Short mmCIF file of C-alpha atoms in Angstrom, two decimals:
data_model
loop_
_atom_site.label_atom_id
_atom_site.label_comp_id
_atom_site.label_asym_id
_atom_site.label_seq_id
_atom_site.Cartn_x
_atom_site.Cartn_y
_atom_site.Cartn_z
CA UNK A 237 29.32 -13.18 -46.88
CA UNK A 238 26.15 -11.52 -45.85
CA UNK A 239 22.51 -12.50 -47.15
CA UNK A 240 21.27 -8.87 -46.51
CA UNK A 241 22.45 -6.53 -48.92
CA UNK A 242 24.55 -4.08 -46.59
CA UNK A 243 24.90 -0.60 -47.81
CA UNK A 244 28.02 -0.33 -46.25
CA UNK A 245 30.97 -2.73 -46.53
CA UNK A 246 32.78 -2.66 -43.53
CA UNK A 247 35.72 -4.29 -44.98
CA UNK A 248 36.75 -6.02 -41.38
CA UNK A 249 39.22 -8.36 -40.82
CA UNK A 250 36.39 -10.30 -39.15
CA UNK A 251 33.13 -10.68 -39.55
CA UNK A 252 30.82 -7.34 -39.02
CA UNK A 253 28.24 -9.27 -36.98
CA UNK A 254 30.87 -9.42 -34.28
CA UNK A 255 31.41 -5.84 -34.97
CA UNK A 256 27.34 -4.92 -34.61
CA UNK A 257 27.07 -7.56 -31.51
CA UNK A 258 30.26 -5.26 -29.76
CA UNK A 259 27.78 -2.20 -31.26
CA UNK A 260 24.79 -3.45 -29.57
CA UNK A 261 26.54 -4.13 -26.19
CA UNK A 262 27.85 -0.73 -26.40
CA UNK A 263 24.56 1.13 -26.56
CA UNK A 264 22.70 -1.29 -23.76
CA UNK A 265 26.30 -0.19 -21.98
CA UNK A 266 25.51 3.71 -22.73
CA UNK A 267 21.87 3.21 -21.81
CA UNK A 268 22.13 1.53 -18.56
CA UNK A 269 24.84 4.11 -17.65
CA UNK A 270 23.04 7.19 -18.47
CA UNK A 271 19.85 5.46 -16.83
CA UNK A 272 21.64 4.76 -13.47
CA UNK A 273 24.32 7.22 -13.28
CA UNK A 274 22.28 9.68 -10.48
CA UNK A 275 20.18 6.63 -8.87
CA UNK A 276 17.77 7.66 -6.65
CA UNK A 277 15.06 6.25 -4.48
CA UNK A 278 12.75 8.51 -6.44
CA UNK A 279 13.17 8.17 -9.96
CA UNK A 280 12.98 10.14 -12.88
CA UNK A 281 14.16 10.19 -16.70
CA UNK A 282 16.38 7.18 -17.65
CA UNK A 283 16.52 5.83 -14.45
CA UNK A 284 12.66 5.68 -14.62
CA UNK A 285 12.66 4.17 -18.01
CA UNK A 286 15.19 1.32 -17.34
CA UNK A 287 13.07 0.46 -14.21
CA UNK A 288 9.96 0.38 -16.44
CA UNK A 289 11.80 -2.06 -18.68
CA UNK A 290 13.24 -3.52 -16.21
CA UNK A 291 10.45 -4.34 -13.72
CA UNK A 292 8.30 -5.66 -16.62
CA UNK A 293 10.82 -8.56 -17.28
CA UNK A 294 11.49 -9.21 -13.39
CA UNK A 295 7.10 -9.55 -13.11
CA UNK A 296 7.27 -11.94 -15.86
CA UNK A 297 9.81 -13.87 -14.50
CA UNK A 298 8.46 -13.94 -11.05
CA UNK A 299 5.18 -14.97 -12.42
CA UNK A 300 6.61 -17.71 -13.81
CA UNK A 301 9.03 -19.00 -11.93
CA UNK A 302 8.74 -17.97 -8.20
CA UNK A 303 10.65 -16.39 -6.40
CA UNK A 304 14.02 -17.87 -7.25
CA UNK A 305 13.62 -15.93 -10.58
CA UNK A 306 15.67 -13.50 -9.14
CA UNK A 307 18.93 -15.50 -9.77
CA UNK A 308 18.64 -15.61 -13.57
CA UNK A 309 17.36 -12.01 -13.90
CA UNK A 310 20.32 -10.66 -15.51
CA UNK A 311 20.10 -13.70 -18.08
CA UNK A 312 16.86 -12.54 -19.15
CA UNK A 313 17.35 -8.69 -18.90
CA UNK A 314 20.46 -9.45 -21.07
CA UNK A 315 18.70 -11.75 -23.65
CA UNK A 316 15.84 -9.17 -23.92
CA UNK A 317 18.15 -6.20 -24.34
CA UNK A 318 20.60 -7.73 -26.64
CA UNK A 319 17.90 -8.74 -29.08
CA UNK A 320 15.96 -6.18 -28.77
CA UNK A 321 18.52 -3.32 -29.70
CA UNK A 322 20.35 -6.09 -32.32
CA UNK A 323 16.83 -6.16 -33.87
CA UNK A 324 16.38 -2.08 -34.36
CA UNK A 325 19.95 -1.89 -35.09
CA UNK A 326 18.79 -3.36 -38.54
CA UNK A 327 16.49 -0.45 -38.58
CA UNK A 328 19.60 1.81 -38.90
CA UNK A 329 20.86 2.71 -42.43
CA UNK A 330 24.42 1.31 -42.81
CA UNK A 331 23.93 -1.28 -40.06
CA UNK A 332 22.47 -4.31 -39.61
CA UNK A 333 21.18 -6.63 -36.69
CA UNK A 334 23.71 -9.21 -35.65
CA UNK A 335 20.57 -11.40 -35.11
CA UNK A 336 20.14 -11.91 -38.83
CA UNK A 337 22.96 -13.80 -38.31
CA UNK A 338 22.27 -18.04 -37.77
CA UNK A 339 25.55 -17.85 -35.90
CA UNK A 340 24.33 -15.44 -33.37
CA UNK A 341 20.81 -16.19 -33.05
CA UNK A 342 22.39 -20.47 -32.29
CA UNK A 343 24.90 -18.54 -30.14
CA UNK A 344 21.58 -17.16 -27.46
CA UNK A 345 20.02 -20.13 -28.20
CA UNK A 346 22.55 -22.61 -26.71
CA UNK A 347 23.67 -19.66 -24.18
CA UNK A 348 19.43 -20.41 -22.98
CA UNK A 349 20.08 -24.31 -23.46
CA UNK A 350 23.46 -24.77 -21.53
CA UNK A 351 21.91 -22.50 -18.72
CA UNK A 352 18.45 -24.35 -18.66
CA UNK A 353 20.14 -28.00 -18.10
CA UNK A 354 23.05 -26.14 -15.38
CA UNK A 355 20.42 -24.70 -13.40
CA UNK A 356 18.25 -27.10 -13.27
CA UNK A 357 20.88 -29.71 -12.02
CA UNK A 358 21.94 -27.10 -9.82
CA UNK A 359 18.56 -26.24 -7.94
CA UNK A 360 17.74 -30.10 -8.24
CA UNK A 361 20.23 -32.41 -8.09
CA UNK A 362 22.20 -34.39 -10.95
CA UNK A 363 19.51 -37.66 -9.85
CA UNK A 364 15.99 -36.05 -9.70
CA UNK A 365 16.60 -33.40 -12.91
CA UNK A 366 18.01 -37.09 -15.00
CA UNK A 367 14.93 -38.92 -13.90
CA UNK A 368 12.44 -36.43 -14.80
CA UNK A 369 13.34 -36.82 -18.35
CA UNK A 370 12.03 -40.44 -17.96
CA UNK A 371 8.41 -39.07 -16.85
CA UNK A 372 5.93 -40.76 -14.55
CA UNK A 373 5.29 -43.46 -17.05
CA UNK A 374 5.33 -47.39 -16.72
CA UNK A 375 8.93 -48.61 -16.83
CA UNK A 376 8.93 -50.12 -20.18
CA UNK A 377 7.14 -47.05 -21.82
CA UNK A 378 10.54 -44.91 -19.77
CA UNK A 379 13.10 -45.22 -22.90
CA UNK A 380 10.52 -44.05 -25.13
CA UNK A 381 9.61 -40.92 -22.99
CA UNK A 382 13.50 -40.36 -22.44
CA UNK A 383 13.72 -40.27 -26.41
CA UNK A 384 10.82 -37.72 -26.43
CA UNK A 385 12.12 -35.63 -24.07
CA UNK A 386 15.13 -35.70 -25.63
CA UNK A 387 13.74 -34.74 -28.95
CA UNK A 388 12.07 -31.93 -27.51
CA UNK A 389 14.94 -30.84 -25.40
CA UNK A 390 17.27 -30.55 -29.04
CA UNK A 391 14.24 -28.74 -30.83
CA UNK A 392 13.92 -25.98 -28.24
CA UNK A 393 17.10 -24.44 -29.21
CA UNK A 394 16.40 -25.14 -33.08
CA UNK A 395 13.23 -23.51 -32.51
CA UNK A 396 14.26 -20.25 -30.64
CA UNK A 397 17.44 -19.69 -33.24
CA UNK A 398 15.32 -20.22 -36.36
CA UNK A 399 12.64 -18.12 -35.46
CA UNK A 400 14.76 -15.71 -34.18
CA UNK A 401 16.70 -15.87 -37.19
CA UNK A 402 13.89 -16.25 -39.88
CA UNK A 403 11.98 -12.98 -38.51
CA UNK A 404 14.95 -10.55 -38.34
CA UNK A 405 16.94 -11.84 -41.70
CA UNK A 406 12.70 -11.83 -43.62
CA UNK A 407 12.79 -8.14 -41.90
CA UNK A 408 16.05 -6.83 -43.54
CA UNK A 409 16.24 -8.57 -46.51
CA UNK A 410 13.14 -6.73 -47.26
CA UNK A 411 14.28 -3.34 -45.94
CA UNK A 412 17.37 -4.11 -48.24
CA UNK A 413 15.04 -5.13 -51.20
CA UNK A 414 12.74 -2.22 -50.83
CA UNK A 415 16.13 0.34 -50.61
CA UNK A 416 17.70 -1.10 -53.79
CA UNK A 417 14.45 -0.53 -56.03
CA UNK A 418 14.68 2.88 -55.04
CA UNK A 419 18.53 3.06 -55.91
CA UNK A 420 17.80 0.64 -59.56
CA UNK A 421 14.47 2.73 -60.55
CA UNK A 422 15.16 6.13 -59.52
CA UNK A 423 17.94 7.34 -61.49
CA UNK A 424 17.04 5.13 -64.28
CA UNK A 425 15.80 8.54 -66.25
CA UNK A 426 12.39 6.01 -67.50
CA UNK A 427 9.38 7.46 -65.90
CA UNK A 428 7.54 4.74 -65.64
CA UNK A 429 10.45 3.02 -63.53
CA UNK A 430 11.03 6.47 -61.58
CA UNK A 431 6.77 6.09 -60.58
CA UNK A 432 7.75 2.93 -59.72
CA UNK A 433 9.90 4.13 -56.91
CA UNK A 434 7.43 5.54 -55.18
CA UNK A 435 5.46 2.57 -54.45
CA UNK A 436 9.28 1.20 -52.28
CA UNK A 437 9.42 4.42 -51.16
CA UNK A 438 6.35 4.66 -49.37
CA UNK A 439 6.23 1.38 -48.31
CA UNK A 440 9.81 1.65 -46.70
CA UNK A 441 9.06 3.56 -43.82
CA UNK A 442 5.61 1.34 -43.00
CA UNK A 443 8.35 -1.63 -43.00
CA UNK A 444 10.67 0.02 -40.65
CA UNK A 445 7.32 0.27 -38.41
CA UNK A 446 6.51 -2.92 -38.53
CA UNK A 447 10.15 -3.97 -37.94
CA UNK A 448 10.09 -1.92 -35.20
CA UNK A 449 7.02 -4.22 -33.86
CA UNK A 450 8.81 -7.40 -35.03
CA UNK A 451 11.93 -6.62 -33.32
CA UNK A 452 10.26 -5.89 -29.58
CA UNK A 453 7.65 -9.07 -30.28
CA UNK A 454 10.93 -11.57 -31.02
CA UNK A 455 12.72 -10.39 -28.08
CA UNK A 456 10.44 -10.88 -26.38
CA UNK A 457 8.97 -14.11 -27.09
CA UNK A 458 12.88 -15.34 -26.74
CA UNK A 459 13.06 -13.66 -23.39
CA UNK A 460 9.36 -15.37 -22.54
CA UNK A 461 10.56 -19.19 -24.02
CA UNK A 462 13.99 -18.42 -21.94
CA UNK A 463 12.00 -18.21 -19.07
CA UNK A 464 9.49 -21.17 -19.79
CA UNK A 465 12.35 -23.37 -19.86
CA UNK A 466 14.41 -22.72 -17.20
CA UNK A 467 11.32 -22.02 -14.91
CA UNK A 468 10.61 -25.70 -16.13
CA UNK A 469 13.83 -26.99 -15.52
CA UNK A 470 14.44 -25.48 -12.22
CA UNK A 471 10.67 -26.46 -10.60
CA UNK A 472 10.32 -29.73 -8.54
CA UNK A 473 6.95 -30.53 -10.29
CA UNK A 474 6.74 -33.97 -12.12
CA UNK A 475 6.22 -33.83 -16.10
CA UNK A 476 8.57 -30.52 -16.45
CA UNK B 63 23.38 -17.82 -47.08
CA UNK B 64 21.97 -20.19 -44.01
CA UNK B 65 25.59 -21.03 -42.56
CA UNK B 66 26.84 -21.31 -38.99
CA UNK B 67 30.30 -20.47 -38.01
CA UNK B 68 31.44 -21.58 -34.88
CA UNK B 69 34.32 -19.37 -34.23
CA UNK B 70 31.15 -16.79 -34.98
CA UNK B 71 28.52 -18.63 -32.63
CA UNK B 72 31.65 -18.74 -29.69
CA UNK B 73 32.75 -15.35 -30.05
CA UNK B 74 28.95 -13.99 -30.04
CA UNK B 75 28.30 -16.17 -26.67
CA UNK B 76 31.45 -14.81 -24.89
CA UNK B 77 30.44 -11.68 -26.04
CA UNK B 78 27.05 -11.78 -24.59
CA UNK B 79 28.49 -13.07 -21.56
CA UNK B 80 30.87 -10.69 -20.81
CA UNK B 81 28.41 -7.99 -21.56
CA UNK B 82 25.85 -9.68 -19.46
CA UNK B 83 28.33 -9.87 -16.70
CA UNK B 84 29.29 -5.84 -17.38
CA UNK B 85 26.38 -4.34 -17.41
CA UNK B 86 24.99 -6.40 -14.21
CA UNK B 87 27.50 -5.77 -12.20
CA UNK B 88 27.90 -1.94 -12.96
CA UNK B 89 24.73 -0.82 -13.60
CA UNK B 90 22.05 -3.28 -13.46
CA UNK B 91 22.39 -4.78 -10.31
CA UNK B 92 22.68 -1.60 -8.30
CA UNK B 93 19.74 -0.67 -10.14
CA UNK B 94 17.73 -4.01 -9.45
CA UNK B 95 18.79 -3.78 -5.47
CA UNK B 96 17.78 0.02 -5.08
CA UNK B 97 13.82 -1.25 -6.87
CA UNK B 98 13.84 -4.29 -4.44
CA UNK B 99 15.09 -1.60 -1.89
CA UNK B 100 12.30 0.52 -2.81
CA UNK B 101 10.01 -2.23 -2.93
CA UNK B 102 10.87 -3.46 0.41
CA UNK B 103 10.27 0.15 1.98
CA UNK B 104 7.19 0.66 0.07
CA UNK B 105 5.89 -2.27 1.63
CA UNK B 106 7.29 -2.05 5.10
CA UNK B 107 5.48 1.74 5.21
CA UNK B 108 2.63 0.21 4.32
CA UNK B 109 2.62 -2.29 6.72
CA UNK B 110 3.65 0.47 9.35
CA UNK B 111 0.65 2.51 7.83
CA UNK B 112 -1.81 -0.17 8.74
CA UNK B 113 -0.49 -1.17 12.06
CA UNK B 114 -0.80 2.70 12.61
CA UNK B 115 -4.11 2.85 11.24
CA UNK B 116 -5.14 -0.59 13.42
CA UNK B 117 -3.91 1.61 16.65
CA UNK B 118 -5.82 4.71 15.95
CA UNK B 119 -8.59 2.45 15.51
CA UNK B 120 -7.72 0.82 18.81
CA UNK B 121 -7.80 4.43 20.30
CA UNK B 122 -10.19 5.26 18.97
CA UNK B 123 -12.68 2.88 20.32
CA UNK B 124 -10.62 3.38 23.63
CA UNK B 125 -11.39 6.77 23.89
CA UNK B 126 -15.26 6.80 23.11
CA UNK B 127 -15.28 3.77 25.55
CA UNK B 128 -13.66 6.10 28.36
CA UNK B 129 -15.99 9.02 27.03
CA UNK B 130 -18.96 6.77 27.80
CA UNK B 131 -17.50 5.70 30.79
CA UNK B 132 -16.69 9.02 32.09
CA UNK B 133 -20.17 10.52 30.78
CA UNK B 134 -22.09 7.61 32.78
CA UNK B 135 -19.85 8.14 35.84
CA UNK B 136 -21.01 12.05 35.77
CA UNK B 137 -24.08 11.18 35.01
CA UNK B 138 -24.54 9.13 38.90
CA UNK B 139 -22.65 11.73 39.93
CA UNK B 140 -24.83 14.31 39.30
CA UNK B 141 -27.90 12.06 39.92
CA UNK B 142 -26.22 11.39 43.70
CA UNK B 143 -25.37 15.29 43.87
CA UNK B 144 -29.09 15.87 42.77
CA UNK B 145 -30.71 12.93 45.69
CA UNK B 146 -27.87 14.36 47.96
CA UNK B 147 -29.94 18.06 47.66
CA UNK B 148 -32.93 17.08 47.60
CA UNK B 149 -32.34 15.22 50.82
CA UNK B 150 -30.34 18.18 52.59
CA UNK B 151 -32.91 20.44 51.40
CA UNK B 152 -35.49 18.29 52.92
CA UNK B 153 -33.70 18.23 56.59
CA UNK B 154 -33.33 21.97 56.01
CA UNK B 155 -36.39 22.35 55.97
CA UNK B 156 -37.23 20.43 57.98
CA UNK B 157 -35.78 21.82 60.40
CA UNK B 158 -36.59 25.30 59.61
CA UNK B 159 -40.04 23.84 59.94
CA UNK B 160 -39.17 22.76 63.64
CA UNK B 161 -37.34 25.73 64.32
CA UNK B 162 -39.87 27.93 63.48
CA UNK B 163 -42.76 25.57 65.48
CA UNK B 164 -40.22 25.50 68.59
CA UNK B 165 -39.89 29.42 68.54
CA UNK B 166 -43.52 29.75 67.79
CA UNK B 167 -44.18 27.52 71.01
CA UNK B 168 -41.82 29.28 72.77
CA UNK B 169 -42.85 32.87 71.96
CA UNK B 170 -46.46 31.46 72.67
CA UNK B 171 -45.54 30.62 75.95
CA UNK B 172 -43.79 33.95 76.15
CA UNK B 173 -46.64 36.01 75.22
CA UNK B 174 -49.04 33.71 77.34
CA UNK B 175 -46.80 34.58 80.64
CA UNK B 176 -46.54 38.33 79.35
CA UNK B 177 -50.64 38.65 79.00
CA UNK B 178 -50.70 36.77 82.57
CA UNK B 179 -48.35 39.52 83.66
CA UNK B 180 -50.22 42.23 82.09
CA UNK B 181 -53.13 41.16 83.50
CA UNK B 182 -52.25 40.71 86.69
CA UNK B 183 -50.48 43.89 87.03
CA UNK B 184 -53.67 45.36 85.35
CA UNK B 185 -55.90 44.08 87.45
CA UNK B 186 -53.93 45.26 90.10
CA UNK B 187 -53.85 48.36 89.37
CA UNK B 188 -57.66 48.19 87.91
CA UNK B 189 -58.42 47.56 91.15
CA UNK B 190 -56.59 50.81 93.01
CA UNK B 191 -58.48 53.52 90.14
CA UNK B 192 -61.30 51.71 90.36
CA UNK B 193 -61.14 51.78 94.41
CA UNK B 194 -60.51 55.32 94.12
CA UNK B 195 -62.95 56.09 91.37
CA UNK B 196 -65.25 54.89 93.77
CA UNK B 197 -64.45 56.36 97.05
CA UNK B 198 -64.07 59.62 94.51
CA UNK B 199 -67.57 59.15 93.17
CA UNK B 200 -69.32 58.10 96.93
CA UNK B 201 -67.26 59.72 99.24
CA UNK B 202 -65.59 58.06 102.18
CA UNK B 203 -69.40 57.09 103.58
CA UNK B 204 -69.13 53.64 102.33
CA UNK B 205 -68.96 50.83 104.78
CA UNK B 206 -66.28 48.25 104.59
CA UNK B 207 -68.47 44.96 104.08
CA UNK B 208 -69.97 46.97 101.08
CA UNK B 209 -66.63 48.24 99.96
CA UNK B 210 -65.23 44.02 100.00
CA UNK B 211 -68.85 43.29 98.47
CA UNK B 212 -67.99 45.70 95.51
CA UNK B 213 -64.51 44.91 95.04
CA UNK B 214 -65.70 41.05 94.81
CA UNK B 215 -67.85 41.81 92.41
CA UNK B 216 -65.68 43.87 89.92
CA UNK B 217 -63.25 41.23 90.47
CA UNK B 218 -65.33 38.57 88.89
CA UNK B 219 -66.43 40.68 86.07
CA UNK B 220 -62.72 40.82 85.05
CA UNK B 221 -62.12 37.30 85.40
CA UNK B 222 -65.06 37.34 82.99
CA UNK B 223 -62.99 39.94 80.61
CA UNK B 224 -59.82 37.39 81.42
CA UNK B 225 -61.59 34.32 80.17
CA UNK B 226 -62.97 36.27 77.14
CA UNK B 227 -59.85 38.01 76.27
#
């Protein structure tokens, strides 16, 4: 059962986040293929637009890992594209963002975990990537360093589902809140309730703006802590 | 209300995935190849661009160095060609100058055998008209020592003209 208060049931035989998820892949799908159906070394319209979006997330990953960033570019593009249009599907009457869903939101989050720790033993070996959770410490201070890093290893995945999470289910339970005032107080046939719908109706459309702003800011801040890690994980430097 | 299903949480990861997978292969990985494509030609024409630039600079300097070069070679050139005048005007005339004093000399000498000549003949014949001038003007009475006396005498006078003249 859902927390937000859908206006549509969808009355699946599973559950309709799976059904938004398939949804959201399907537009980033129609997107990318009207955006590189005619590609050309010069280009224009949706071709120029997914390059935009595109080159923005390759900079940032460049900039912060080097040049081996190019090997978990479609991780990233994918992260930032599925949240992002997950998060505006919310936006949409009738629908709602499969990221106001724990389930999804843990599913990225250990998706960005489980790649982290494989490409990191990958690029540095099973040996150096265990020891560098012990830190450059004294030997006897190494268990309690491992138990740190540990610690802060399990949190990073608590931290990018639950903020994830929090942000987009705070976003449309409000929407949801703001919409069912309307529906209680307008047809109620008291005027004072029916002035009262005004104040949800006006401030409706400033929340869809600001949703609009929350949903590009959380993608990308998951995109950005994606990268943070990994780029951590997969660099030789000592205290990463 | 704050609930994780795991059949859920899988099903959402092999979705993402899948679609990850997808949409790289078919359209964002073309895509991403054709910008570092791009990129890669972008930056080898401007690399080409500045070698280009570095050779017309190159050339540049080349050709105003030959310029110079070539304007100082003229320049002796026509500073020899100038000496090289100067010099063949000065034999020229030079010898103009000689010429001239050699056919001056020689028309001197010329003139001075000529006047010799014209004396001579002159005196010559002086000497007839004036004989017969004489023998006109005193009639045949005249004796010869007088006659060679005369004749003497007229003949020094026009040695005297000769030396004057």
């Amino acid at each position: 059962m859902s927390a937000v208060p859908e206006s549509v049931e969808f009355h699946l035989p599973f559950d309709s986040s799976i059904l938004m998820s398939a949804l959201t892949v399907g537009l980033i799908a129609l997107v990318s293929w009207v955006g590189t159906r005619k590609l050309s070394m010069i280009p224009r319209g949706g071709q120029n637009f997914l390059e935009w979006i595109l080159g923005i997330i390759y900079q940032f990953a460049d900039d912060m890992i080097g040049p081996q960033a190019r090997r978990y570019y479609p991780l990233f593009a994918m992260l930032f594209f599925f949240i992002l249009v997950s998060n505006l599907m919310g936006l949409i009457p009738g629908l709602f963002s499969s990221t106001s869903r724990l389930s999804t939101t843990v599913g990225l989050a250990m998706v960005v975990f489980f790649s982290t720790h494989y490409f990191g033993i990958k690029e540095r070996g099973i040996g150096a990537y265990i020891k560098h959770w012990f830190g450059p410490v004294p030997v006897w201070l190494k268990p309690f360093m491992f138990l740190i890093e540990l610690i802060g290893e399990l949190a990073r995945p608590l931290s990018l589902s639950f903020r994830l999470f929090g942000n987009i289910l705070a976003k449309e339970i409000l929407l949801g809140v703001l919409c069912m005032l309307v529906v209680i107080f307008l047809p109620s046939g008291n005027i004072i309730q029916q002035v009262l719908a005004l104040v949800p109706l006006i401030l409706r459309p400033l929340i869809i703006l600001l949703g609009i702003l929350v949903s590009i800011i959380q993608a990308f801040v998951f995109m950005i802590l994606a990268m943070v890690y990994i780029g951590g994980a997969v660099q030789a430097q000592e205290g990463h | 209300m704050i609930e994780i299903s795991w059949p859920l949480l899988l099903t959402q990861i092999i979705t993402f995935l899948i679609a990850m997978i997808i949409v790289w292969k078919l359209f964002w990985g073309p895509l991403t190849r054709m910008m570092q494509e791009r990129s890669r030609k972008i930056s080898g024409d401007i690399q080409r661009a500045e070698s280009g630039r570095r050779k017309i600079e190159m050339l540049e300097a080349e050709y105003h160095r030959r310029i110079a070069e070539i304007e100082e070679e003229a320049r002796k050139a026509l500073n020899a060609a100038v000496h090289q005048g100067n010099l063949a005007r000065e034999q020229i005339i030079q010898e103009a100058r000689e010429e001239s004093q050699r056919i001056l000399e020689k028309n001197r000498e010329y003139l001075a055998q000529e006047r010799k000549k014209v004396i001579g003949e002159l005196r010559g014949q002086l000497t007839d008209i004036s004989l017969i001038a004489v023998e006109k003007l005193i009639g045949q009475g005249l004796e010869q020592s007088v006659q060679q006396r005369l004749m003497a005498e007229f003949l020094h006078e026009i040695k005297g003209w000769d030396k004057a003249g």
